[in-house]
Amino acid sequence: MEPAQTLYLNLFSEDKIHVLKELLHACVDEICGKPGPNYHKFISSMDWSKEEYEGTYKLITMLLRNPASLYLTDEKMPQEYHELPEQIQHNILTCLKVRREQLTDALLKEYSKEIHETVIDFDWRLKFVMGSSKLATLREPLLQLDLTTENKASKQRTLGLEMNKDELDMFINAMESIVQ
């Protein structure tokens, strides 16, 4: 048996498999932007050294962040997955099946931020313009839309748009075509 397999069998024996499940889900939470696992939480339930915890954490996070893992088939899983004992592989696949949608969304957002600015929030106001300096009675509704975007450096900026009804219809159609 390989040394890595022996290590993981010792870390996650049958009576400690619940800790593996907890660590897996905590790692998924972290990828999804929620608070993740920490060494102090697991020290009480496991007899781990800091190095064993860090190695296990890095391996699990690497496996969960790998887009090939989302296929949920053994053939497409990374090589490190195949080096783990069978019971650990089974628990990783179970976690992936349960949390696949959340992981997919989080990884897509992360990837999207690396390439383009991503809309993270919006705010809108509806105004009714009664007139202007050129026209005494304009009476036109205007939508003011503020889009807050974020890039890979986590820099945020706000884009301000002002649209009349026709421009708003075109904007909505463009957004719907992107989503489909």
Coordinates of C-alpha atoms in Angstrom, one line a residue:
M1 CA 0.0 0.0 0.0
E2 CA 1.3 3.5 -0.9
P3 CA 2.4 5.8 2.0
A4 CA -0.3 8.4 1.0
Q5 CA -3.0 5.8 1.2
T6 CA -1.8 4.5 4.5
L7 CA -1.8 8.1 5.8
Y8 CA -5.4 8.8 4.7
L9 CA -6.6 5.5 6.0
N10 CA -5.2 6.4 9.4
L11 CA -6.6 9.9 9.3
F12 CA -10.1 8.8 8.2
S13 CA -10.7 5.4 9.8
E14 CA -14.2 4.0 9.8
D15 CA -15.0 5.7 13.2
K16 CA -13.7 9.1 11.9
I17 CA -15.5 9.1 8.5
H18 CA -18.0 11.7 9.8
V19 CA -15.1 14.1 10.2
L20 CA -14.2 13.6 6.5
K21 CA -17.8 14.5 5.6
E22 CA -17.7 17.6 7.7
L23 CA -14.4 18.7 6.2
L24 CA -15.6 18.1 2.7
H25 CA -18.7 20.2 3.2
A26 CA -16.7 22.9 5.0
C27 CA -14.3 23.1 2.0
V28 CA -17.3 23.4 -0.4
D29 CA -18.7 26.2 1.9
E30 CA -15.4 28.0 1.6
I31 CA -15.4 27.7 -2.2
C32 CA -18.9 29.1 -2.3
G33 CA -17.8 32.1 -0.3
K34 CA -18.9 31.1 3.2
P35 CA -16.6 30.5 6.2
G36 CA -14.5 27.4 5.6
P37 CA -12.7 24.9 7.8
N38 CA -10.0 25.7 10.3
Y39 CA -7.5 23.6 12.1
H40 CA -8.8 24.4 15.6
K41 CA -12.3 23.1 14.7
F42 CA -10.9 19.7 13.7
I43 CA -8.2 19.2 16.3
S44 CA -10.7 18.2 18.9
S45 CA -12.2 15.4 16.8
M46 CA -9.0 14.3 15.1
D47 CA -5.5 13.5 16.2
W48 CA -3.9 15.5 13.4
S49 CA -0.7 17.5 13.2
K50 CA -0.9 20.9 11.6
E51 CA 0.9 19.5 8.6
E52 CA -1.5 16.5 8.2
Y53 CA -4.5 18.9 8.3
E54 CA -2.9 21.4 5.8
G55 CA -2.1 18.5 3.4
T56 CA -5.5 17.0 3.7
Y57 CA -7.2 20.5 3.3
K58 CA -5.1 21.3 0.2
L59 CA -5.8 18.0 -1.4
I60 CA -9.6 18.2 -0.8
T61 CA -9.8 21.8 -2.0
M62 CA -7.8 21.0 -5.1
L63 CA -10.1 18.1 -5.9
L64 CA -13.3 20.1 -5.3
R65 CA -12.0 23.1 -7.4
N66 CA -11.1 20.9 -10.3
P67 CA -13.9 21.3 -13.0
A68 CA -13.3 17.7 -14.1
S69 CA -14.6 16.5 -10.7
L70 CA -18.0 17.9 -11.5
Y71 CA -18.6 15.2 -14.1
L72 CA -19.0 12.8 -11.2
T73 CA -17.3 9.9 -13.1
D74 CA -14.2 8.0 -12.0
E75 CA -12.6 8.2 -15.4
K76 CA -12.5 12.0 -15.4
M77 CA -11.4 12.5 -11.8
P78 CA -7.8 13.8 -11.3
Q79 CA -5.0 11.4 -10.6
E80 CA -4.8 12.4 -6.9
Y81 CA -8.4 11.2 -6.4
H82 CA -7.4 7.7 -7.6
E83 CA -4.6 7.5 -5.1
L84 CA -7.0 7.8 -2.2
P85 CA -8.6 4.8 -0.5
E86 CA -11.9 3.6 -1.8
Q87 CA -14.0 4.8 1.2
I88 CA -12.6 8.3 0.9
Q89 CA -13.3 8.4 -2.9
H90 CA -16.9 7.3 -2.2
N91 CA -17.3 10.1 0.3
I92 CA -15.9 12.7 -2.0
L93 CA -18.2 11.6 -4.8
T94 CA -21.2 11.7 -2.5
C95 CA -20.3 15.3 -1.4
L96 CA -19.9 16.3 -5.0
K97 CA -23.3 14.9 -6.0
V98 CA -25.0 16.7 -3.1
R99 CA -23.2 20.0 -3.6
R100 CA -22.6 19.9 -7.4
E101 CA -24.9 22.8 -8.3
Q102 CA -23.4 25.1 -5.6
L103 CA -19.9 24.2 -6.6
T104 CA -20.6 24.8 -10.3
D105 CA -22.1 28.2 -9.6
A106 CA -19.2 29.2 -7.4
L107 CA -16.5 28.0 -9.9
L108 CA -18.3 29.7 -12.8
K109 CA -18.4 33.0 -10.9
E110 CA -14.8 32.7 -9.9
Y111 CA -13.8 32.0 -13.5
S112 CA -16.0 34.8 -14.8
K113 CA -14.3 37.3 -12.5
E114 CA -10.9 36.2 -13.8
I115 CA -11.8 37.1 -17.4
H116 CA -14.4 39.9 -17.2
E117 CA -16.0 42.3 -14.8
T118 CA -19.0 40.6 -13.2
V119 CA -22.2 42.3 -12.0
I120 CA -22.5 41.7 -8.3
D121 CA -25.4 44.1 -7.4
F122 CA -27.8 46.5 -8.9
D123 CA -30.0 49.4 -7.8
W124 CA -32.7 51.1 -9.8
R125 CA -34.9 54.2 -9.6
L126 CA -37.8 55.2 -11.7
K127 CA -38.2 58.9 -12.5
F128 CA -40.9 60.8 -14.4
V129 CA -39.5 63.7 -16.3
M130 CA -42.1 66.4 -16.7
G131 CA -40.2 68.7 -19.0
S132 CA -36.8 70.0 -20.1
S133 CA -35.2 73.2 -21.3
K134 CA -36.1 72.3 -24.9
L135 CA -39.6 70.8 -24.3
A136 CA -42.0 72.3 -21.8
T137 CA -44.1 69.1 -21.5
L138 CA -41.9 66.0 -22.0
R139 CA -43.7 63.6 -19.6
E140 CA -41.4 60.7 -20.1
P141 CA -40.6 57.9 -17.6
L142 CA -36.8 57.2 -17.2
L143 CA -35.2 54.3 -15.4
Q144 CA -31.9 55.0 -13.7
L145 CA -30.0 51.7 -13.2
D146 CA -26.8 51.4 -11.2
L147 CA -24.8 48.2 -11.8
T148 CA -22.0 47.4 -9.4
T149 CA -19.3 45.3 -11.0
E150 CA -16.3 43.5 -9.6
N151 CA -13.1 42.4 -11.4
K152 CA -10.4 39.8 -10.6
A153 CA -8.6 42.3 -8.3
S154 CA -11.8 42.6 -6.3
K155 CA -12.1 46.2 -7.4
Q156 CA -15.7 47.4 -7.5
R157 CA -17.1 50.1 -9.7
T158 CA -20.6 51.4 -10.4
L159 CA -22.0 51.9 -13.9
G160 CA -24.9 54.3 -14.1
L161 CA -27.4 53.9 -16.9
E162 CA -30.4 56.0 -17.7
M163 CA -33.0 54.5 -20.1
N164 CA -36.3 55.5 -21.6
K165 CA -39.0 52.8 -22.2
D166 CA -37.6 51.8 -25.7
E167 CA -34.1 51.6 -24.4
L168 CA -35.2 49.5 -21.4
D169 CA -37.0 47.1 -23.7
M170 CA -33.9 46.6 -25.8
F171 CA -31.8 46.2 -22.6
I172 CA -34.1 43.5 -21.3
N173 CA -34.1 41.6 -24.6
A174 CA -30.3 41.7 -24.7
M175 CA -30.1 40.4 -21.2
E176 CA -32.6 37.6 -21.9
S177 CA -30.6 36.5 -25.0
I178 CA -27.4 36.3 -22.9
V179 CA -29.1 34.1 -20.3
Q180 CA -30.6 31.7 -22.8

